[in-house]
Coordinates of N, CA and C in Angstrom, one line a residue:
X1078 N 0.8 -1.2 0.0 CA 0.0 0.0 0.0 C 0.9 1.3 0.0
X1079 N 2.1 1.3 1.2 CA 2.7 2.7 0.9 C 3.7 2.8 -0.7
X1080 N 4.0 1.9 -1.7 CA 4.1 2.3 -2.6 C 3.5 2.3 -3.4
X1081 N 2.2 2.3 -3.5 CA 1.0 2.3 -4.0 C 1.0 4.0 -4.0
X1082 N 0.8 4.3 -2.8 CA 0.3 5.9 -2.4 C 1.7 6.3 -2.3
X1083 N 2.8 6.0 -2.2 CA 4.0 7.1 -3.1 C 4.4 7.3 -4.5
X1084 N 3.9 6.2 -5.3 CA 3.8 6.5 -6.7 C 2.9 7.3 -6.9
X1085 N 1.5 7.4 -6.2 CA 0.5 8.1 -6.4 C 1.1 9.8 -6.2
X1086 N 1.7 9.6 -5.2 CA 1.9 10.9 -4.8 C 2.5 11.7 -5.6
X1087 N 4.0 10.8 -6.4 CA 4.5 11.3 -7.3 C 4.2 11.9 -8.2
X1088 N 3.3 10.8 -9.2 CA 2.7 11.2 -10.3 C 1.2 12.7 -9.9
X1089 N 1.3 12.7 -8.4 CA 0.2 14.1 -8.6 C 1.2 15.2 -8.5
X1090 N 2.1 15.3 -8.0 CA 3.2 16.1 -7.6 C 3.5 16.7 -9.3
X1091 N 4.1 15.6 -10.0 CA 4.5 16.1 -11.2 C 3.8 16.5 -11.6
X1092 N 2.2 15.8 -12.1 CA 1.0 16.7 -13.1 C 0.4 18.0 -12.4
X1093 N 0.7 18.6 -10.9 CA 0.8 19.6 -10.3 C 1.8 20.4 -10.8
X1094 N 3.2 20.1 -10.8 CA 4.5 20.6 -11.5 C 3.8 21.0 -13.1
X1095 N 3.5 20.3 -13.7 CA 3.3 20.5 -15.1 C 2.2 21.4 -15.4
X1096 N 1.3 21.3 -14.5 CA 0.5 22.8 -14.6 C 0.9 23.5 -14.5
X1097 N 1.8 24.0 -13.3 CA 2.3 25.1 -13.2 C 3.4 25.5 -13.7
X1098 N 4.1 24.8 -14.8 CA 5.2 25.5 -15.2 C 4.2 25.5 -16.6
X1099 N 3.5 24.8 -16.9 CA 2.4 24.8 -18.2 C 2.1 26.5 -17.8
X1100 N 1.1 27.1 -17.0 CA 0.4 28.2 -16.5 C 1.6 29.5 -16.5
X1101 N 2.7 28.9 -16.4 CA 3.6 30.2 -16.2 C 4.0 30.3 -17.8
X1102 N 4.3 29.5 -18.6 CA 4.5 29.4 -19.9 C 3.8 30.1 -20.5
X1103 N 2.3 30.1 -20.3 CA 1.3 30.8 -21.1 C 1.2 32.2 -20.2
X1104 N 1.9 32.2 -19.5 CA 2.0 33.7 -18.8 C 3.2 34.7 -19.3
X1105 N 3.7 34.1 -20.4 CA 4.6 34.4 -20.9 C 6.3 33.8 -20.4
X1106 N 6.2 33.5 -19.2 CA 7.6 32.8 -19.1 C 8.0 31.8 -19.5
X1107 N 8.3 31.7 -20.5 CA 9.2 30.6 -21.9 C 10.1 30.9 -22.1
X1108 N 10.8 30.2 -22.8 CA 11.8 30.0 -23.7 C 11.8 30.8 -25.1
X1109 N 11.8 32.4 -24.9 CA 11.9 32.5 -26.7 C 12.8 32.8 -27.3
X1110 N 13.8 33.9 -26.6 CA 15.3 34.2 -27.2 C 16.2 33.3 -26.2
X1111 N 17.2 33.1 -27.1 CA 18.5 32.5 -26.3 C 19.9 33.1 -27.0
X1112 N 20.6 33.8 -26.2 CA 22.0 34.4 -26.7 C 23.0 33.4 -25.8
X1113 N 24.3 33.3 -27.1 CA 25.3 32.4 -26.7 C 26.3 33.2 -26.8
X1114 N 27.4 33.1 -25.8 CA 28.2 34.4 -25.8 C 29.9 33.1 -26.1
X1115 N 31.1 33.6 -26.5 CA 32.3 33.1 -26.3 C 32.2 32.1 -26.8
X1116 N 31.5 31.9 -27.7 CA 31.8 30.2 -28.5 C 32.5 30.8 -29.6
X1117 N 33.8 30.1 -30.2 CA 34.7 29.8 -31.1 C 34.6 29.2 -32.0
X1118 N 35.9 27.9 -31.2 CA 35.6 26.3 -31.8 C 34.7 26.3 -31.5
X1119 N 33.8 25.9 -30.2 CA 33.2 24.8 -29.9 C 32.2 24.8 -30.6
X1120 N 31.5 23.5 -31.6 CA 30.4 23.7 -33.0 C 29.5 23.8 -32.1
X1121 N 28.4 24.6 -32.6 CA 27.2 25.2 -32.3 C 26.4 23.7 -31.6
X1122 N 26.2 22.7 -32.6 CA 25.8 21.4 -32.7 C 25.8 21.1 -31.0
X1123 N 27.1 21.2 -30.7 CA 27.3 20.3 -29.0 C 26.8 20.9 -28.0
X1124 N 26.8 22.3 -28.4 CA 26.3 23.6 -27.5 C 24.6 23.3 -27.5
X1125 N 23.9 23.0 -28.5 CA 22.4 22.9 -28.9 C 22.2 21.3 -28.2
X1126 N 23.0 20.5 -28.4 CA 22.9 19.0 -27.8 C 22.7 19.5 -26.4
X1127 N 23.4 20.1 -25.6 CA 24.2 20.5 -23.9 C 22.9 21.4 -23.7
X1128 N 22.6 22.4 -24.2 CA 21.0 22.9 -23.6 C 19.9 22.3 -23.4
X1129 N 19.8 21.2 -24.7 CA 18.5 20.8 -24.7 C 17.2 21.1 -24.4
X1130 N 16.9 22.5 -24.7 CA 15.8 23.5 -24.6 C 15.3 23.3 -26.0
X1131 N 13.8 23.9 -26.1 CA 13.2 23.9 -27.1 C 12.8 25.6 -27.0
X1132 N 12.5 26.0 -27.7 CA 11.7 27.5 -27.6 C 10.5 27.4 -27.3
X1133 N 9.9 28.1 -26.4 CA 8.5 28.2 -25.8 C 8.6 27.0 -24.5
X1134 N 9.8 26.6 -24.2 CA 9.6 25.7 -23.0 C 9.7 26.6 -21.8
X1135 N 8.7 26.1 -20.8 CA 8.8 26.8 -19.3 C 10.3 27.1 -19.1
X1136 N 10.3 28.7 -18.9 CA 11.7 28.9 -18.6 C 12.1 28.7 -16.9
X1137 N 10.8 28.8 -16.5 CA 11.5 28.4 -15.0 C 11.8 27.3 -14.4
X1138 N 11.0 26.3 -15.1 CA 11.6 24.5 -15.1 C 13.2 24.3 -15.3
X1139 N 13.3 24.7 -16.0 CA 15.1 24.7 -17.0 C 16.1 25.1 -15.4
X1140 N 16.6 23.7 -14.8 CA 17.7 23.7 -14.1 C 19.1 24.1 -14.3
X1141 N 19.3 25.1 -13.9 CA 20.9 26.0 -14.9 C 21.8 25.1 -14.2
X1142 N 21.8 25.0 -13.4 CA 23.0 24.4 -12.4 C 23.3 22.8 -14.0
X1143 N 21.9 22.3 -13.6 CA 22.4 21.2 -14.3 C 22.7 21.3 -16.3
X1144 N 22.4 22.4 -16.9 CA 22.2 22.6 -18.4 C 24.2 23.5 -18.3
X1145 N 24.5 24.4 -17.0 CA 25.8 24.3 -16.8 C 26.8 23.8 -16.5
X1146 N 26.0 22.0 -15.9 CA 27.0 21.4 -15.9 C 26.9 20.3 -17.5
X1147 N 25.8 20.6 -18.3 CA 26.0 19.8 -19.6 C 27.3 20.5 -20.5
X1148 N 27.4 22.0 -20.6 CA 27.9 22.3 -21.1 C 29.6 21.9 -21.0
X1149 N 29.7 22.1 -19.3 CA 31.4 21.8 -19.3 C 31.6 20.7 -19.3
X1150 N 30.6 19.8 -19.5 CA 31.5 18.5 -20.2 C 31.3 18.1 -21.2
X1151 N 31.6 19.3 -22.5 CA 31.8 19.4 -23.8 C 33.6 19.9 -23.1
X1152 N 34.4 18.8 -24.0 CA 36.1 19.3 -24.2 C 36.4 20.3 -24.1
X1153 N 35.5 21.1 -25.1 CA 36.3 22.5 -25.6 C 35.6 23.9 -24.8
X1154 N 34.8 23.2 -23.3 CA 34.9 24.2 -22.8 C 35.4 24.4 -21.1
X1155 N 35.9 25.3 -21.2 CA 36.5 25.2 -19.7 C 35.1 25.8 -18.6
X1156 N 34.7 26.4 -18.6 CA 33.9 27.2 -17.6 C 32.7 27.6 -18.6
X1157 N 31.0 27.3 -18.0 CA 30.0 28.3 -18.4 C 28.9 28.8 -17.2
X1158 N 28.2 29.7 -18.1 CA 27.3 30.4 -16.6 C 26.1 30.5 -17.6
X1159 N 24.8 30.4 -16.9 CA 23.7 30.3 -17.6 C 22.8 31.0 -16.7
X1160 N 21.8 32.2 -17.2 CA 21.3 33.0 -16.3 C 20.1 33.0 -17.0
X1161 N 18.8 33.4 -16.4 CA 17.6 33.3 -17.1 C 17.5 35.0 -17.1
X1162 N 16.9 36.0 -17.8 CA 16.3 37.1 -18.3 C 14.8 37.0 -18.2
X1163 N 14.3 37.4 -17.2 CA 13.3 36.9 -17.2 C 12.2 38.1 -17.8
X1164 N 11.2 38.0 -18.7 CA 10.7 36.8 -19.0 C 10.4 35.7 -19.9
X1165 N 11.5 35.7 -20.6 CA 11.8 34.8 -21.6 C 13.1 34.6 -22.3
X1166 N 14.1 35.4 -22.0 CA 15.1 35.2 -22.3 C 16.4 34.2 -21.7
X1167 N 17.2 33.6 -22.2 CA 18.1 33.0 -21.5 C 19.6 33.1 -22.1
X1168 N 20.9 33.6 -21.2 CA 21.7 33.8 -21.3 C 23.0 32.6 -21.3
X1169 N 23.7 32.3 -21.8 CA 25.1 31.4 -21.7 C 26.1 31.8 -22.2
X1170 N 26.8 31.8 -21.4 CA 28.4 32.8 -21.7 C 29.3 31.2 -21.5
X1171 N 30.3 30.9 -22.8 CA 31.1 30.1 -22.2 C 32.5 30.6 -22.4
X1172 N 33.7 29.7 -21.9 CA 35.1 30.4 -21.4 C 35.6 28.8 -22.3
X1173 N 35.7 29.1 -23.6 CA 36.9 27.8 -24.1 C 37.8 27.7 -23.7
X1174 N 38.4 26.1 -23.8 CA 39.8 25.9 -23.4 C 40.7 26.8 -24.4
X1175 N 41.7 27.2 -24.4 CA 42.7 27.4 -25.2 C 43.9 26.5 -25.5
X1176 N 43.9 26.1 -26.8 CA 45.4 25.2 -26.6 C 47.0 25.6 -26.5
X1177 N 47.8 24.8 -26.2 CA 48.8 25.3 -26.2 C 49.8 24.2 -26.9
X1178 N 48.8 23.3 -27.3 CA 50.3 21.9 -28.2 C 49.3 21.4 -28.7
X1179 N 50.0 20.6 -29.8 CA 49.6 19.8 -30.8 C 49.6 18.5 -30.4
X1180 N 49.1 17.6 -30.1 CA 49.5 16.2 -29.7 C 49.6 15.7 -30.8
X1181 N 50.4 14.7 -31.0 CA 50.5 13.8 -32.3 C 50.2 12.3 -31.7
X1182 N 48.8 11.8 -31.7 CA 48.9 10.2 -31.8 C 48.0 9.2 -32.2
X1183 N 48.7 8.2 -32.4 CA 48.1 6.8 -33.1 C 47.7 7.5 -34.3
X1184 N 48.8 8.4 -35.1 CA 48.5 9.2 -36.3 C 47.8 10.2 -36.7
X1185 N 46.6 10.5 -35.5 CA 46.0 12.0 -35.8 C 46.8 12.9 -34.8
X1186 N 46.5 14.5 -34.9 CA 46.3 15.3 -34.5 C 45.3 16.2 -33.9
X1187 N 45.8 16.5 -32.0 CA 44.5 16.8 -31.3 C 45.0 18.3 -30.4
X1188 N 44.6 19.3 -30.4 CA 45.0 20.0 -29.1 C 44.8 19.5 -28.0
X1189 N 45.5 20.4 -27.2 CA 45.6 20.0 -25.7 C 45.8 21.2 -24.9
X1190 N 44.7 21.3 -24.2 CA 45.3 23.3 -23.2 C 46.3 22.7 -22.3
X1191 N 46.2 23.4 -21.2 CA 47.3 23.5 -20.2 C 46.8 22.7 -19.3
X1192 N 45.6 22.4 -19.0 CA 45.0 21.7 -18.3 C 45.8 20.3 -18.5
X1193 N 45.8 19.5 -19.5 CA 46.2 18.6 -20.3 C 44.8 17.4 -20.8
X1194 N 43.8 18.5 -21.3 CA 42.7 18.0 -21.8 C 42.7 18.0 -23.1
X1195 N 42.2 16.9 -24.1 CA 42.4 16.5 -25.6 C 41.3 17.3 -26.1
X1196 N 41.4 18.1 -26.7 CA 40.3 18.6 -27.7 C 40.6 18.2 -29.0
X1197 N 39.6 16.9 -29.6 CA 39.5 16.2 -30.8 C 38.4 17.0 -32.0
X1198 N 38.5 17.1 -32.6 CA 37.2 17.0 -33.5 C 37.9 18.5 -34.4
X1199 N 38.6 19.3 -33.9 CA 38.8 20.6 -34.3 C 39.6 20.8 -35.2
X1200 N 39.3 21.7 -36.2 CA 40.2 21.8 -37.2 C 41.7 22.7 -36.7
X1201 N 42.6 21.6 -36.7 CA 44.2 22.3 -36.2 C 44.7 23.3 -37.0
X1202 N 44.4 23.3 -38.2 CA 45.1 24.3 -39.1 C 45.6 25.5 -38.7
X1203 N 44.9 26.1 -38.3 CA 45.3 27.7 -37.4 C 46.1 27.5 -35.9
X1204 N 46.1 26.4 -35.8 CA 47.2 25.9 -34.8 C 48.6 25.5 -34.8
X1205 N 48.8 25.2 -36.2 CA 50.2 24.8 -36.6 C 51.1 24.9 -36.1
X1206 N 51.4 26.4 -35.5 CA 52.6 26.7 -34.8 C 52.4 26.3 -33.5
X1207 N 51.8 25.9 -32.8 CA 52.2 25.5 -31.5 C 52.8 24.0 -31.2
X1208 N 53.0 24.3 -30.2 CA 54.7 23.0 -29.7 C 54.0 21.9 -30.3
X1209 N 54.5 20.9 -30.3 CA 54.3 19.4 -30.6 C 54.6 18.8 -30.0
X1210 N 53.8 18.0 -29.3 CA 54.5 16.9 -28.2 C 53.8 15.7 -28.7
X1211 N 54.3 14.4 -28.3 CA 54.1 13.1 -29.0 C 54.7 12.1 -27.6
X1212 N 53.8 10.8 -27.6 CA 54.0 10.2 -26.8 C 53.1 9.7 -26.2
X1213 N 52.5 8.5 -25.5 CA 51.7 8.6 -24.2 C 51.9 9.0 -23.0
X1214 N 50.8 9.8 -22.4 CA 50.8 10.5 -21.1 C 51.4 12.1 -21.2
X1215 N 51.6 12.3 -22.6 CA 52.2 13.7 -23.2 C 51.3 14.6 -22.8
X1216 N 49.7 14.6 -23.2 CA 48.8 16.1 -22.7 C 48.8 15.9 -21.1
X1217 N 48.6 14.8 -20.5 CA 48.7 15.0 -19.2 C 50.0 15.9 -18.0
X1218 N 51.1 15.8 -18.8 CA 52.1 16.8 -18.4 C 52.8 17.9 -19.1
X1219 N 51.6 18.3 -20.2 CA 51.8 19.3 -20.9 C 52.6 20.5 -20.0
X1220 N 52.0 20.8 -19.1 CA 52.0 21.8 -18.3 C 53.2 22.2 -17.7
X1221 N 54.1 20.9 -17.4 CA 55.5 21.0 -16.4 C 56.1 21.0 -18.0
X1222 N 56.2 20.8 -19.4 CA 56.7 21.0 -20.5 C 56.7 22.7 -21.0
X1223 N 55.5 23.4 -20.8 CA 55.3 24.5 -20.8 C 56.1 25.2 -19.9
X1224 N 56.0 25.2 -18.6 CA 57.1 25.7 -17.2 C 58.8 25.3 -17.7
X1225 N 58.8 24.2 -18.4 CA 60.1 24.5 -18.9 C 60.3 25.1 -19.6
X1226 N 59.7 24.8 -20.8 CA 60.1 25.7 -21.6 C 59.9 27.7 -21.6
X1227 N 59.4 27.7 -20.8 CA 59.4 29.4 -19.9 C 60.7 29.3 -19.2
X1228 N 61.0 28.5 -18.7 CA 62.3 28.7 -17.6 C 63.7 28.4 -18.6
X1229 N 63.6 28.0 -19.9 CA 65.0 28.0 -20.9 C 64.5 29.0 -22.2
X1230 N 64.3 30.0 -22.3 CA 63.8 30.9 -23.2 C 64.9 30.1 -24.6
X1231 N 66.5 29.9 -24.2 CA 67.0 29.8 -25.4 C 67.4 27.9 -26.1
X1232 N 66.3 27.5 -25.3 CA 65.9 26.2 -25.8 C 64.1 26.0 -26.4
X1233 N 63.9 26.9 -25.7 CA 62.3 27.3 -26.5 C 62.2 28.0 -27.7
X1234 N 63.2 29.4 -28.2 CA 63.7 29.4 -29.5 C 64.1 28.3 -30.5
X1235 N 64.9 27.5 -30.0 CA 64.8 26.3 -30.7 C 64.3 25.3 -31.0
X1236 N 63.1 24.9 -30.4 CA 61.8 23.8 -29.6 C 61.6 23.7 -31.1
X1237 N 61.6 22.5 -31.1 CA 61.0 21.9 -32.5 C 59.9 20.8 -32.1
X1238 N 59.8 19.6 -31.1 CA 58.7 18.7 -30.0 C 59.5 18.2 -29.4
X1239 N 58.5 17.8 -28.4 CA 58.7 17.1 -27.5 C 58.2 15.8 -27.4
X1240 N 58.8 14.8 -26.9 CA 58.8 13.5 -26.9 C 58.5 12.9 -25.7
X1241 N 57.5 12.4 -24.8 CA 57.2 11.7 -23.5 C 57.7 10.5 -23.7
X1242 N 58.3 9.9 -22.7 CA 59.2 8.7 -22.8 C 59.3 7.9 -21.9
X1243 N 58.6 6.8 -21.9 CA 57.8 6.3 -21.0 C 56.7 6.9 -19.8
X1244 N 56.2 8.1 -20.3 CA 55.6 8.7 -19.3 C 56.2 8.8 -17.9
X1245 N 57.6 9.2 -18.2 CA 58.4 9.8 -17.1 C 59.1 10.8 -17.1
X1246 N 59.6 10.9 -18.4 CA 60.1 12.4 -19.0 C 60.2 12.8 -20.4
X1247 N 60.3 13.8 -20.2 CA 60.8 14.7 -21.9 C 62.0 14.1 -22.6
X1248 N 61.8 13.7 -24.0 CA 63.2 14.4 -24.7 C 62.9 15.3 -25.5
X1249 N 63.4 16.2 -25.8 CA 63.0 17.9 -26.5 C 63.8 17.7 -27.9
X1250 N 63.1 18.0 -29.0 CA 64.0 18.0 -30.2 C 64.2 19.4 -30.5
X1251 N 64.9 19.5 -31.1 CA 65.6 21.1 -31.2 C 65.8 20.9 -32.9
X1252 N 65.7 22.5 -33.3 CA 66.0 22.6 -34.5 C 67.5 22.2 -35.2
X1253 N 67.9 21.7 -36.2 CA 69.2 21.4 -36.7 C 69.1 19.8 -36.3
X1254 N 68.1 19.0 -35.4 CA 67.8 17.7 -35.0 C 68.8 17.4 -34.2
X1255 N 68.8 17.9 -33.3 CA 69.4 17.8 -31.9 C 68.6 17.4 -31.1
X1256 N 68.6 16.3 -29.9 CA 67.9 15.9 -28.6 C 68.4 15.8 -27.5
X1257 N 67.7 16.7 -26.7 CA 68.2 16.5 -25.6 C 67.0 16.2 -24.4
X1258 N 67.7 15.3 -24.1 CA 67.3 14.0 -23.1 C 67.0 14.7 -21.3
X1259 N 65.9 15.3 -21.2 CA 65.9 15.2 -19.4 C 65.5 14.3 -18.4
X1260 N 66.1 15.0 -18.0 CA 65.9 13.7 -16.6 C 64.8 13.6 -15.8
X1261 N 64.4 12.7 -15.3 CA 63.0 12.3 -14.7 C 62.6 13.3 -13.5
X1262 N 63.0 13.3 -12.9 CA 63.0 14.4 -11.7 C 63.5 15.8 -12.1
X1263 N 63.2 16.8 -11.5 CA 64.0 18.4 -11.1 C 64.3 18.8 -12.9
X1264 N 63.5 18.3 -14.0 CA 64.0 18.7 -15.3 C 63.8 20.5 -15.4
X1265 N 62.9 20.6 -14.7 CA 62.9 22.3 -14.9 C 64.3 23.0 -14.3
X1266 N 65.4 22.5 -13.2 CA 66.3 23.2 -12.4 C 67.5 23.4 -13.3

């Protein structure tokens, strides 16, 4: 019997919910404009998948917390905020990753920010000049590769990639094809 009368409850609870976000909709609070702020790369497509709003849907229903946490787990964005305009408008501002290397593996090409997150799908072309690093476990210590190469300005002029090697350290290839080999520990010192 009591899950009898807590399904019941449920299902009145919701079709109570559905009125009233139904009654507020025809009171004008919907879904009619939506402005996207800071999108780049990221295709429109994954941004429209990650909202999953329709126009004219009850805008006070629409959970921001949770439509901003769809968004940041799209790759290519680091941070978004989603505010409602009421009374029908809704706002999303997102903060893309930025890259800083080129990863080279199992034969394609992927960015990678600082973070050491893979952004796939993107066309690299306008990226060409950034570092190249190759290897497994290479985006994941992008970062202490970056810190080096800030701390030898006159081995960064010559940076041609970088090579992860066994996922324990760098070897750096330099222009004129020179390598040099660091060591597992203290390679920034």
């Amino acid at each position: 019997r009591s899950s009898w009368y807590s399904g019941a409850l449920a299902a009145t609870t919701q079709k109570i919910g559905d009125r009233f976000y139904g009654a507020t909709a025809h009171a004008g609070f919907a879904v009619r404009s939506l402005h996207v702020e800071g999108r780049g790369r990221t295709p429109m497509a994954e941004i429209t998948q990650a909202l999953s709003i329709k126009k004219n849907d009850p805008i006070l229903r629409l959970s921001l917390e949770e439509i901003r946490e769809r968004l940041q787990a799209i790759h290519t964005v680091r941070e978004a905020a989603v505010e409602r305009a009421l009374p029908d408008a809704l706002y999303v501002r997102i903060v893309e990753r930025e890259p800083v290397a080129l990863w080279q593996h199992q034969g394609a090409m992927s960015l990678v920010d600082d973070q050491g997150v893979v952004m796939q799908g993107i066309d690299i072309t306008p990226y060409r000049n950034l570092p190249l690093i190759v290897g497994d476990g290479a985006p994941e210590h992008v970062q202490e590769l970056m810190k080096i190469l800030a701390t030898a300005p006159e081995l960064a002029g010559q940076f041609a990639s970088a090579i992860r090697v066994g996922d324990r350290r760098w070897n750096i290839r330099l222009t004129g094809d020179i390598e040099v080999k660091l060591p597992e520990d203290n390679a920034q010192d």
